[in-house]
PDB file of C-alpha atoms and ligand atoms in Angstrom:
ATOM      1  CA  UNK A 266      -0.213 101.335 -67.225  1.00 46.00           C
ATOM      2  CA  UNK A 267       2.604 100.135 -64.432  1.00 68.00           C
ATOM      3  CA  UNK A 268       6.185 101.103 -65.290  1.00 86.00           C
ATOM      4  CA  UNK A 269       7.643  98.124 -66.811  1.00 96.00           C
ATOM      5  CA  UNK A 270      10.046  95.787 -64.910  1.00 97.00           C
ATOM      6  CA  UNK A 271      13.598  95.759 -65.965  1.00 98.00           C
ATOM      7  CA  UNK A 272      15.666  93.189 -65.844  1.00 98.00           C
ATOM      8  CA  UNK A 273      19.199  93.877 -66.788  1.00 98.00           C
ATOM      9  CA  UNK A 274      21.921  90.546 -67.663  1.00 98.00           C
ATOM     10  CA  UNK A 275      24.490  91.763 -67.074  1.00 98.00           C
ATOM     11  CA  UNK A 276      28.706  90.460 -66.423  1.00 97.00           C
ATOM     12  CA  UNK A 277      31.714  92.045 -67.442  1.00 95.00           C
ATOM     13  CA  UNK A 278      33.589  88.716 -68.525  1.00 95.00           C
ATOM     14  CA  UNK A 279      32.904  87.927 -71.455  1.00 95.00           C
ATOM     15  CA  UNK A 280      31.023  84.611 -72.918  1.00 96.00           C
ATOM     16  CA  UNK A 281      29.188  84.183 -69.579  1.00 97.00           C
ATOM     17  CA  UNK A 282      26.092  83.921 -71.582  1.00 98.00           C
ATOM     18  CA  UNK A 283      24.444  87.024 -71.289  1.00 98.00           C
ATOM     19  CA  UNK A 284      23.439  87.026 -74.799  1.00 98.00           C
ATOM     20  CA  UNK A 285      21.762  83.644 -74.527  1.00 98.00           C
ATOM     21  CA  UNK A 286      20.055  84.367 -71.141  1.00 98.00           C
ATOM     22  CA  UNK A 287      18.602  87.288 -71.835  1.00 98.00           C
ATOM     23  CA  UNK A 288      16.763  86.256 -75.217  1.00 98.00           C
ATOM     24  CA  UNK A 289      15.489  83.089 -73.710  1.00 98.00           C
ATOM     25  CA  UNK A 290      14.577  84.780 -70.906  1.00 98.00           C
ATOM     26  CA  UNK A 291      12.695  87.516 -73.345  1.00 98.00           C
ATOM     27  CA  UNK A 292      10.962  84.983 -74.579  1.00 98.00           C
ATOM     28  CA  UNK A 293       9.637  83.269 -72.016  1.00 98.00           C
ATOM     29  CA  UNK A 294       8.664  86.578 -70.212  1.00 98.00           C
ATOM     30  CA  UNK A 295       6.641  87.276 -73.626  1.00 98.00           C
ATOM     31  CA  UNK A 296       4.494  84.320 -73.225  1.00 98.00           C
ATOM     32  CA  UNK A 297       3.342  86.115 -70.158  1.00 97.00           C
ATOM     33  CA  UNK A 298       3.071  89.903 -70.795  1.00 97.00           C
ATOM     34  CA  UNK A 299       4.487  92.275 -73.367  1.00 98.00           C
ATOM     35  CA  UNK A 300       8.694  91.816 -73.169  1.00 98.00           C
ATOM     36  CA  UNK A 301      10.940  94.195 -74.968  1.00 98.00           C
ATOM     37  CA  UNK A 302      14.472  93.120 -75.019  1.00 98.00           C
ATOM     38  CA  UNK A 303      17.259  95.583 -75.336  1.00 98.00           C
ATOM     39  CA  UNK A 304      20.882  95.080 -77.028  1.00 98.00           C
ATOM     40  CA  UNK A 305      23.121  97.702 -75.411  1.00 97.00           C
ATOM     41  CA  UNK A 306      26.228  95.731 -76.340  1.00 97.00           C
ATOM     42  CA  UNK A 307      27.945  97.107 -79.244  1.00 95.00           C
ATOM     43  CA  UNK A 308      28.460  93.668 -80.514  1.00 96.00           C
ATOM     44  CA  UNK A 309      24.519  93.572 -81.257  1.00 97.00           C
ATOM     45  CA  UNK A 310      24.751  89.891 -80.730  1.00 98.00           C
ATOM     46  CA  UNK A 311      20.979  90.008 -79.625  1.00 98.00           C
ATOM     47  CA  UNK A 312      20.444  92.249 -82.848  1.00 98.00           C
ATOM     48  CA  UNK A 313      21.765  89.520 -85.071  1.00 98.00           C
ATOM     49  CA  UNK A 314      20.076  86.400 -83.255  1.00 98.00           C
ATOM     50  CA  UNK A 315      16.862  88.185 -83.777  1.00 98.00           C
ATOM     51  CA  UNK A 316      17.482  88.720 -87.206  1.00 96.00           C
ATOM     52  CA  UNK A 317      18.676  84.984 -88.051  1.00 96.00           C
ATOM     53  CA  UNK A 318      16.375  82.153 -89.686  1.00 91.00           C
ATOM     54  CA  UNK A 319      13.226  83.124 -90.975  1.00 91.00           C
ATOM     55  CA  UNK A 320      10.940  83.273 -87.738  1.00 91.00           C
ATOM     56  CA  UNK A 321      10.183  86.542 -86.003  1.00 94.00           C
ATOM     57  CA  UNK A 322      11.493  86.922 -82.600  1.00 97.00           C
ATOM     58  CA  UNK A 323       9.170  85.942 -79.779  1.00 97.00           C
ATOM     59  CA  UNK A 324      10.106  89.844 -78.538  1.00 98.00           C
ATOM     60  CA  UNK A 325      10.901  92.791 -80.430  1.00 98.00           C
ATOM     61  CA  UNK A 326      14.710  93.584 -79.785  1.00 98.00           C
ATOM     62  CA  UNK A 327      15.744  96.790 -80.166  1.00 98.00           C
ATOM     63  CA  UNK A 328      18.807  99.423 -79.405  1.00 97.00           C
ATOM     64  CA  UNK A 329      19.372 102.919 -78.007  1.00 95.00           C
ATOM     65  CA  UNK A 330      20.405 105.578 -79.831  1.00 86.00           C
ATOM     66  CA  UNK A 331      21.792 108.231 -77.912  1.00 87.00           C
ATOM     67  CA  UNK A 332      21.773 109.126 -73.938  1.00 92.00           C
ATOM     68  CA  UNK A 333      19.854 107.478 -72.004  1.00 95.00           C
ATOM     69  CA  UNK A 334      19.065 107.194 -68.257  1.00 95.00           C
ATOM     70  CA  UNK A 335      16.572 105.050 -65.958  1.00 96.00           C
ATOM     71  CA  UNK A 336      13.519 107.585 -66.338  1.00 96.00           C
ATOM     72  CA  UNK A 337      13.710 107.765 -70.512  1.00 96.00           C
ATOM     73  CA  UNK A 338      14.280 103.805 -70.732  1.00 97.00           C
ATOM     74  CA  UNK A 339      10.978 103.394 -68.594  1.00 96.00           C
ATOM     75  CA  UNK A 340       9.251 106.692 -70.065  1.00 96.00           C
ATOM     76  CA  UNK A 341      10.425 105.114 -73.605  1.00 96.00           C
ATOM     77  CA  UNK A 342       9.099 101.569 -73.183  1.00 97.00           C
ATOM     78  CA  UNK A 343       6.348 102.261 -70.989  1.00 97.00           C
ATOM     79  CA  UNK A 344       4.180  99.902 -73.443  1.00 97.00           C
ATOM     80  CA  UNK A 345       5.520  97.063 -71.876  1.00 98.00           C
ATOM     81  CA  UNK A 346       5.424  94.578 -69.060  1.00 97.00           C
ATOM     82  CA  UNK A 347       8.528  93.551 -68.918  1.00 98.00           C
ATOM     83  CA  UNK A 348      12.104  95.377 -70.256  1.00 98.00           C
ATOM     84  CA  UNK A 349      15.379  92.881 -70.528  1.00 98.00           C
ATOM     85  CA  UNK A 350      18.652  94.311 -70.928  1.00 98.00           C
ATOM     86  CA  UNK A 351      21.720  92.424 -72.350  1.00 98.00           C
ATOM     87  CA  UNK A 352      24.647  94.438 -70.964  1.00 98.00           C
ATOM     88  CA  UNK A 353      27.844  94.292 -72.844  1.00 97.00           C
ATOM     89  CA  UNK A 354      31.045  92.395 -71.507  1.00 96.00           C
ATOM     90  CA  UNK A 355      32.402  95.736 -69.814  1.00 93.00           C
ATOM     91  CA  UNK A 356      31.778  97.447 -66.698  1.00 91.00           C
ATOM     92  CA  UNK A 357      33.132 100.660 -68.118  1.00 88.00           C
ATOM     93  CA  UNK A 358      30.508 101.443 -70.813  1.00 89.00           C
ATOM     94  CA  UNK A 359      27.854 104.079 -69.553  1.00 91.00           C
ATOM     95  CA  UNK A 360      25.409 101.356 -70.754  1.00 95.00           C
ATOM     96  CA  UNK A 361      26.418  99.123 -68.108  1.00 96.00           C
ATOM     97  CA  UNK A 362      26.307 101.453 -65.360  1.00 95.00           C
ATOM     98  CA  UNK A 363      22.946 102.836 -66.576  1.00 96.00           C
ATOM     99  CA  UNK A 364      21.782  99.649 -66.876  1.00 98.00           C
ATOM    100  CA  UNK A 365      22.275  99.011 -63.098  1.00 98.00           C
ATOM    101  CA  UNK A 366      20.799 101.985 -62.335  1.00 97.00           C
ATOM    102  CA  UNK A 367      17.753 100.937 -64.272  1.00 97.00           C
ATOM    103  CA  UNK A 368      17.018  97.916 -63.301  1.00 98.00           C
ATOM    104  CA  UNK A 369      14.703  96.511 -60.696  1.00 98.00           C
ATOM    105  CA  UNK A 370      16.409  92.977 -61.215  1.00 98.00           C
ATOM    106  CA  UNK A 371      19.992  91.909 -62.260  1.00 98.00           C
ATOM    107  CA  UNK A 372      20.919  88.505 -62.957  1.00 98.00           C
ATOM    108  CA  UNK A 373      24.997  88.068 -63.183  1.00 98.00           C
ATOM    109  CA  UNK A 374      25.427  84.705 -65.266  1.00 98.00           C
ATOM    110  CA  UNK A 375      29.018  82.980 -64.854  1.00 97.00           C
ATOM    111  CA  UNK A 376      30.620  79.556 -65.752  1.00 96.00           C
ATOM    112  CA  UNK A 377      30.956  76.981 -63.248  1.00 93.00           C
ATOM    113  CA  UNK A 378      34.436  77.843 -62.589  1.00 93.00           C
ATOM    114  CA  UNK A 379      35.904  79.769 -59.622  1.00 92.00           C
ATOM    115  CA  UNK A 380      38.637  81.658 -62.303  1.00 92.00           C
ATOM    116  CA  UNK A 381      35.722  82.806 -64.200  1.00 92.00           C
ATOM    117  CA  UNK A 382      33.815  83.611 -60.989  1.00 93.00           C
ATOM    118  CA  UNK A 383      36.778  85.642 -59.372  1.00 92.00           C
ATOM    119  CA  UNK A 384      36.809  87.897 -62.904  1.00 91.00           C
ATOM    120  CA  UNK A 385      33.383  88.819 -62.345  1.00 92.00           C
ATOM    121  CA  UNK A 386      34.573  90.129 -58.761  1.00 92.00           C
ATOM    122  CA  UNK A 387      34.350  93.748 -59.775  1.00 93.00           C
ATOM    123  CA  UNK A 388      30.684  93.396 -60.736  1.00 95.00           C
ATOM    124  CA  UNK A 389      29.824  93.206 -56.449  1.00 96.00           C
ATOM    125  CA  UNK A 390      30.895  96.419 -56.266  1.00 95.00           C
ATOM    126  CA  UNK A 391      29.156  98.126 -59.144  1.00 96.00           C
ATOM    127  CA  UNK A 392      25.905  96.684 -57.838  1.00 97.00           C
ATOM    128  CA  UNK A 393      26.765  98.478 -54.388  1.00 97.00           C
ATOM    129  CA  UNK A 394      28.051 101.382 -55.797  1.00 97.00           C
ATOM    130  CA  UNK A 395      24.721 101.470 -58.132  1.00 97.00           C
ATOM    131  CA  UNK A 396      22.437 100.738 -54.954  1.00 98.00           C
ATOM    132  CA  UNK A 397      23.053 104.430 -54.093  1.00 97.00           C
ATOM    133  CA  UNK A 398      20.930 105.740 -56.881  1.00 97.00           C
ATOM    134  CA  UNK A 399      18.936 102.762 -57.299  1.00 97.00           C
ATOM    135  CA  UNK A 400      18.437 100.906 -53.721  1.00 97.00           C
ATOM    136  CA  UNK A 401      15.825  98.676 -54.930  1.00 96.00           C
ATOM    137  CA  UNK A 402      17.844  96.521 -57.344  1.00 98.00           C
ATOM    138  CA  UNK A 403      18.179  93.402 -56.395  1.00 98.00           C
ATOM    139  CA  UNK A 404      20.663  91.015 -57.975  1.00 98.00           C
ATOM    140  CA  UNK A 405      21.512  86.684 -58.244  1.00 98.00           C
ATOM    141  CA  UNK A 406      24.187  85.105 -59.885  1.00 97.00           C
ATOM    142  CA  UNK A 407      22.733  82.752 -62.277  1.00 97.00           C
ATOM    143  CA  UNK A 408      25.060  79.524 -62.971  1.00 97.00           C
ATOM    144  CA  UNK A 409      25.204  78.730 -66.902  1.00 97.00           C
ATOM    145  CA  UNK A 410      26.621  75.966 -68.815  1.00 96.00           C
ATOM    146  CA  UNK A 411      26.238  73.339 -66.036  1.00 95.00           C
ATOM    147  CA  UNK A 412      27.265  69.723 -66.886  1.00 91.00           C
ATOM    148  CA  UNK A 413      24.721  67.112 -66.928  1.00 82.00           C
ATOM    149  CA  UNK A 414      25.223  64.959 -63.960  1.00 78.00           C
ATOM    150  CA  UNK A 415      28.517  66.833 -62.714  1.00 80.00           C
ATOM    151  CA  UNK A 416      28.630  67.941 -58.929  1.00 85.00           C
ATOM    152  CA  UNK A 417      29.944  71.700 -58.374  1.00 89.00           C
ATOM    153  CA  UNK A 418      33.563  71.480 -57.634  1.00 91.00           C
ATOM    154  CA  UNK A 419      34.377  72.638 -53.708  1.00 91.00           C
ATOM    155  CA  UNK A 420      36.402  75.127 -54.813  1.00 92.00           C
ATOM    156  CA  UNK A 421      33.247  76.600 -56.922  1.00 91.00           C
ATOM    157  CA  UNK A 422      30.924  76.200 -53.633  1.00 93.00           C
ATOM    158  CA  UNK A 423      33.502  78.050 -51.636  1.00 93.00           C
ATOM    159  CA  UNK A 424      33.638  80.898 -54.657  1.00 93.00           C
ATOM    160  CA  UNK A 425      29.910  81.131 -54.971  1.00 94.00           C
ATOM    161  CA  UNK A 426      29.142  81.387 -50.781  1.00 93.00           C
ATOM    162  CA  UNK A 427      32.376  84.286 -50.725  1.00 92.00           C
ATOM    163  CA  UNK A 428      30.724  86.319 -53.634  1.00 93.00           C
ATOM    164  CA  UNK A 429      28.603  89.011 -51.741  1.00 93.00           C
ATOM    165  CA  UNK A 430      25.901  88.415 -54.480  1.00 96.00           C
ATOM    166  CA  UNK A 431      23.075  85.255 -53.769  1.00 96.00           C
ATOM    167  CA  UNK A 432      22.699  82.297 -55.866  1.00 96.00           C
ATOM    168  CA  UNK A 433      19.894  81.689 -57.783  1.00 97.00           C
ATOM    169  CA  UNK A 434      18.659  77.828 -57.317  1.00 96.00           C
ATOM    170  CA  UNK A 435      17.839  77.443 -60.604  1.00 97.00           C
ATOM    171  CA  UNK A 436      20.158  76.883 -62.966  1.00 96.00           C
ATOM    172  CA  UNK A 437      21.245  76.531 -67.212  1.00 98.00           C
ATOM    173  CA  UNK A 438      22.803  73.696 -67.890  1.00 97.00           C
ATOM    174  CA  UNK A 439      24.713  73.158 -70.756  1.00 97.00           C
ATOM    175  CA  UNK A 440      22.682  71.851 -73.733  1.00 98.00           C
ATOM    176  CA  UNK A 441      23.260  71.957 -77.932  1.00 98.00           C
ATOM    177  CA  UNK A 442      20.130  73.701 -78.333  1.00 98.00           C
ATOM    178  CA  UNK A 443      20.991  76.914 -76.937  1.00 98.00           C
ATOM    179  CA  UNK A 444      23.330  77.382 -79.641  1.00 98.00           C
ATOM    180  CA  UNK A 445      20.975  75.567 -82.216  1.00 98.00           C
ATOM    181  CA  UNK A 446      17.913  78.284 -80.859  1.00 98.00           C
ATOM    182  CA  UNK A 447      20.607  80.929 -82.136  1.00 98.00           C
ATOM    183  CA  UNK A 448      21.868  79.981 -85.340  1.00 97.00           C
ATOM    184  CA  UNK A 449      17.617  79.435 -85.834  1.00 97.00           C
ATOM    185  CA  UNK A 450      17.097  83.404 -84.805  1.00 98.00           C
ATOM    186  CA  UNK A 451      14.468  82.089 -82.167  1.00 98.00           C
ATOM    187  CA  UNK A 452      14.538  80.611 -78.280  1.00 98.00           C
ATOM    188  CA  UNK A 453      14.308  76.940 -76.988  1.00 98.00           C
ATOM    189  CA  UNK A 454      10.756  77.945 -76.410  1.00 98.00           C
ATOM    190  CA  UNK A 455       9.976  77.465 -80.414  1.00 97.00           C
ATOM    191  CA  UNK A 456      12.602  74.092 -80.836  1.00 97.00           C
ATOM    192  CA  UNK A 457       9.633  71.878 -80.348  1.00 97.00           C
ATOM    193  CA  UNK A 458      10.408  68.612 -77.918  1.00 98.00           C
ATOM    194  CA  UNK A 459      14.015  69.516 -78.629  1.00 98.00           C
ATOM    195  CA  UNK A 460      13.826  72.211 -76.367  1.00 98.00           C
ATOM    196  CA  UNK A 461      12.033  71.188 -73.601  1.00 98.00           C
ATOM    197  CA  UNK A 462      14.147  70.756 -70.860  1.00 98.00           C
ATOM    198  CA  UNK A 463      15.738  74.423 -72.031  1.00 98.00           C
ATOM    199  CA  UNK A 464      12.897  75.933 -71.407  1.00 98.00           C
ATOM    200  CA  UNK A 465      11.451  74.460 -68.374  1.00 98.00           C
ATOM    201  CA  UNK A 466      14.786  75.642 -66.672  1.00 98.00           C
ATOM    202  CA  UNK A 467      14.298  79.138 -68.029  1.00 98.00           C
ATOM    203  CA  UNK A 468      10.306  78.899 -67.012  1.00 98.00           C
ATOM    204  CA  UNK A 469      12.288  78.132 -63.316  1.00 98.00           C
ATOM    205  CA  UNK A 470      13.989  80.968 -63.792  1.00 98.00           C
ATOM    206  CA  UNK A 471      11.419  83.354 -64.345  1.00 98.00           C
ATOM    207  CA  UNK A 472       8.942  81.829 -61.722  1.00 98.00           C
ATOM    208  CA  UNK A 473      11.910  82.577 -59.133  1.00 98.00           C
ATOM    209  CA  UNK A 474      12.535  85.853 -59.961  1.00 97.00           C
ATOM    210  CA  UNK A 475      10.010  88.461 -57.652  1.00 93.00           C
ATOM    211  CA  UNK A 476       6.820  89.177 -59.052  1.00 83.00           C
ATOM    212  CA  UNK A 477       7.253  93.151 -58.903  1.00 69.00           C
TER     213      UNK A 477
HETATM  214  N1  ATP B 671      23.799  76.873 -71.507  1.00 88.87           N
HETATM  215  C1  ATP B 671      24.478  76.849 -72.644  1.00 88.87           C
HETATM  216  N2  ATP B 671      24.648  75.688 -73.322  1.00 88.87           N
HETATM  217  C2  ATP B 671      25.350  75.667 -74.479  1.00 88.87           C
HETATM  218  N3  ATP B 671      25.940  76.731 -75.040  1.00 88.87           N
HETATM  219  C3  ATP B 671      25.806  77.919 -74.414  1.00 88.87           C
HETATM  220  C4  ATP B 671      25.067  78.044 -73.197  1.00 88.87           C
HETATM  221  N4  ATP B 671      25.131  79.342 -72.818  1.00 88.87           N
HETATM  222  C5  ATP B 671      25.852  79.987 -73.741  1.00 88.87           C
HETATM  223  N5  ATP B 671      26.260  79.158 -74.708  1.00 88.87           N
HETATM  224  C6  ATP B 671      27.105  79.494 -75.863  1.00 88.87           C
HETATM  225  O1  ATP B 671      28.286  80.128 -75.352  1.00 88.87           O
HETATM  226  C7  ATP B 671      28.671  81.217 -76.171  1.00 88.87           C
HETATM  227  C8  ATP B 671      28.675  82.510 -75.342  1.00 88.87           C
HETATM  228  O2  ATP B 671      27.343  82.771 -74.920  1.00 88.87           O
HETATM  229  P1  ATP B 671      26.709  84.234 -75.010  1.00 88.87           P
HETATM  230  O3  ATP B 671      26.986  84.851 -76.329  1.00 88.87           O
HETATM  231  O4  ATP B 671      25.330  84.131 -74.542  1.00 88.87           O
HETATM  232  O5  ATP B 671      27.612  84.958 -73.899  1.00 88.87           O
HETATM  233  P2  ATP B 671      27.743  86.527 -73.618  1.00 88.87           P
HETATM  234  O6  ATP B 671      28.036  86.655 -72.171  1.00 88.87           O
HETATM  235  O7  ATP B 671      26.574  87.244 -74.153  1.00 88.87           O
HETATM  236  O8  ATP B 671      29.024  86.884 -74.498  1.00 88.87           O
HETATM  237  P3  ATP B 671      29.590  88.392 -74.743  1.00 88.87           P
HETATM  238  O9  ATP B 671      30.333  88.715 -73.491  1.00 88.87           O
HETATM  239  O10 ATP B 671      30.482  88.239 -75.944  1.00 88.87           O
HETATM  240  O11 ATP B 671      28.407  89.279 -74.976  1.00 88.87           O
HETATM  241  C9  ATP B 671      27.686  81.241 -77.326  1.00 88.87           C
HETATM  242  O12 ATP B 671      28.243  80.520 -78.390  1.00 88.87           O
HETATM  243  C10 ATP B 671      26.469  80.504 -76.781  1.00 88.87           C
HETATM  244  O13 ATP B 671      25.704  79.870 -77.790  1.00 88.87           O
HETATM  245 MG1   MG B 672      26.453  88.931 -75.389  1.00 88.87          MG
END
């Protein structure tokens, strides 16, 4: 079988919505192939969404125990198509610097605000710095929490072009089911018509991410 793709969400600030990207994103990736995803934050906020309601998880979510590196993460979960990371809110953790040294894919999601952009600053040059050992990652900010109907500020398009890391088009906007798909311990993929316009943006998502 073909080493699995990993995808690692992954941004030092903290509430940027890593948590909530990467299970929705785990999901929808699981309608299409076998999706693991992975909770290396210490938190285990992916851990306890899983575990919430009384529906299984569209993906088994599991943690690490002990050292890892890029070769025993693939090696390890070899079974599967596609491997999602959610990266705690540090860039100092060896998980987060593994992680980017894992992963074929990152996506960085931040707030629509340029304060929250310019704390994620950092983050540019971890992805260089991990592009030594691992120059095939590729990486996209991913804007989360969008307004309905509200233009980006300038000062946010300014941010975003000066970033040094591209801009995915598609985008989450801020909706109550996100959080309702969490307190349920499943994605917007199961909340019925309720969740429909959640998870056509993450089925964007996925279809603009590259194949392999
Ligand atoms: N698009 C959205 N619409 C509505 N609420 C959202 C959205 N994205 C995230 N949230 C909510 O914002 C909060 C923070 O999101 P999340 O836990 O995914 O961030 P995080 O980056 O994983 O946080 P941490 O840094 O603590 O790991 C959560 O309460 C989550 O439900
Ligand atoms: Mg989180």
């Amino acid at each position: 079988m073909a080493a699995p793709r990993v995808l690692a969400v992954i941004n030092q600030k903290g509430g940027a919505g890593k948590t909530t990207l990467a299970m929705n994103l785990a999901a929808g990736l699981a309608r299409q192939a076998p999706t693991v995803l992975v909770d290396l934050d210490p938190q285990a906020s992916a851990l306890q969404w899983a575990g919430a309601g009384t529906q299984a998880f569209a993906a088994p979510v599991k943690q690490l125990a002990g050292r890892w590196d890029a070769a025993s993460l693939r090696r390890g979960f070899k079974a599967y198509a596609h491997v999602v990371l959610d990266c705690p809110p540090s860039l100092d953790s060896v998980a987060s610097s593994q992680a980017l040294r894992a992963a074929d894919l990152a996506l960085v999601p931040v707030l629509p605000s340029p304060v929250d952009l310019w704390a994620s600053l950092r983050l540019v040059q971890e992805v260089d710095a991990a592009r030594r050992d691992n120059p095939g990652l590729r990486a996209w900010l991913v804007l989360n929490q969008i307004e309905q109907r509200s233009a980006l500020s300038a000062a946010m398009q300014h941010a975003l072009a000066e970033f040094g890391l591209p801009l995915l088009r598609a985008v989450v906007r801020r909706r109550a089911v996100y959080r309702a798909a969490a307190l349920d311990g499943v994605s917007v993929y199961q909340m019925g018509a309720r969740g429909q316009a959640a998870a056509d943006e993450i089925q964007s998502i996925i279809e603009e991410l590259p194949a392999s």
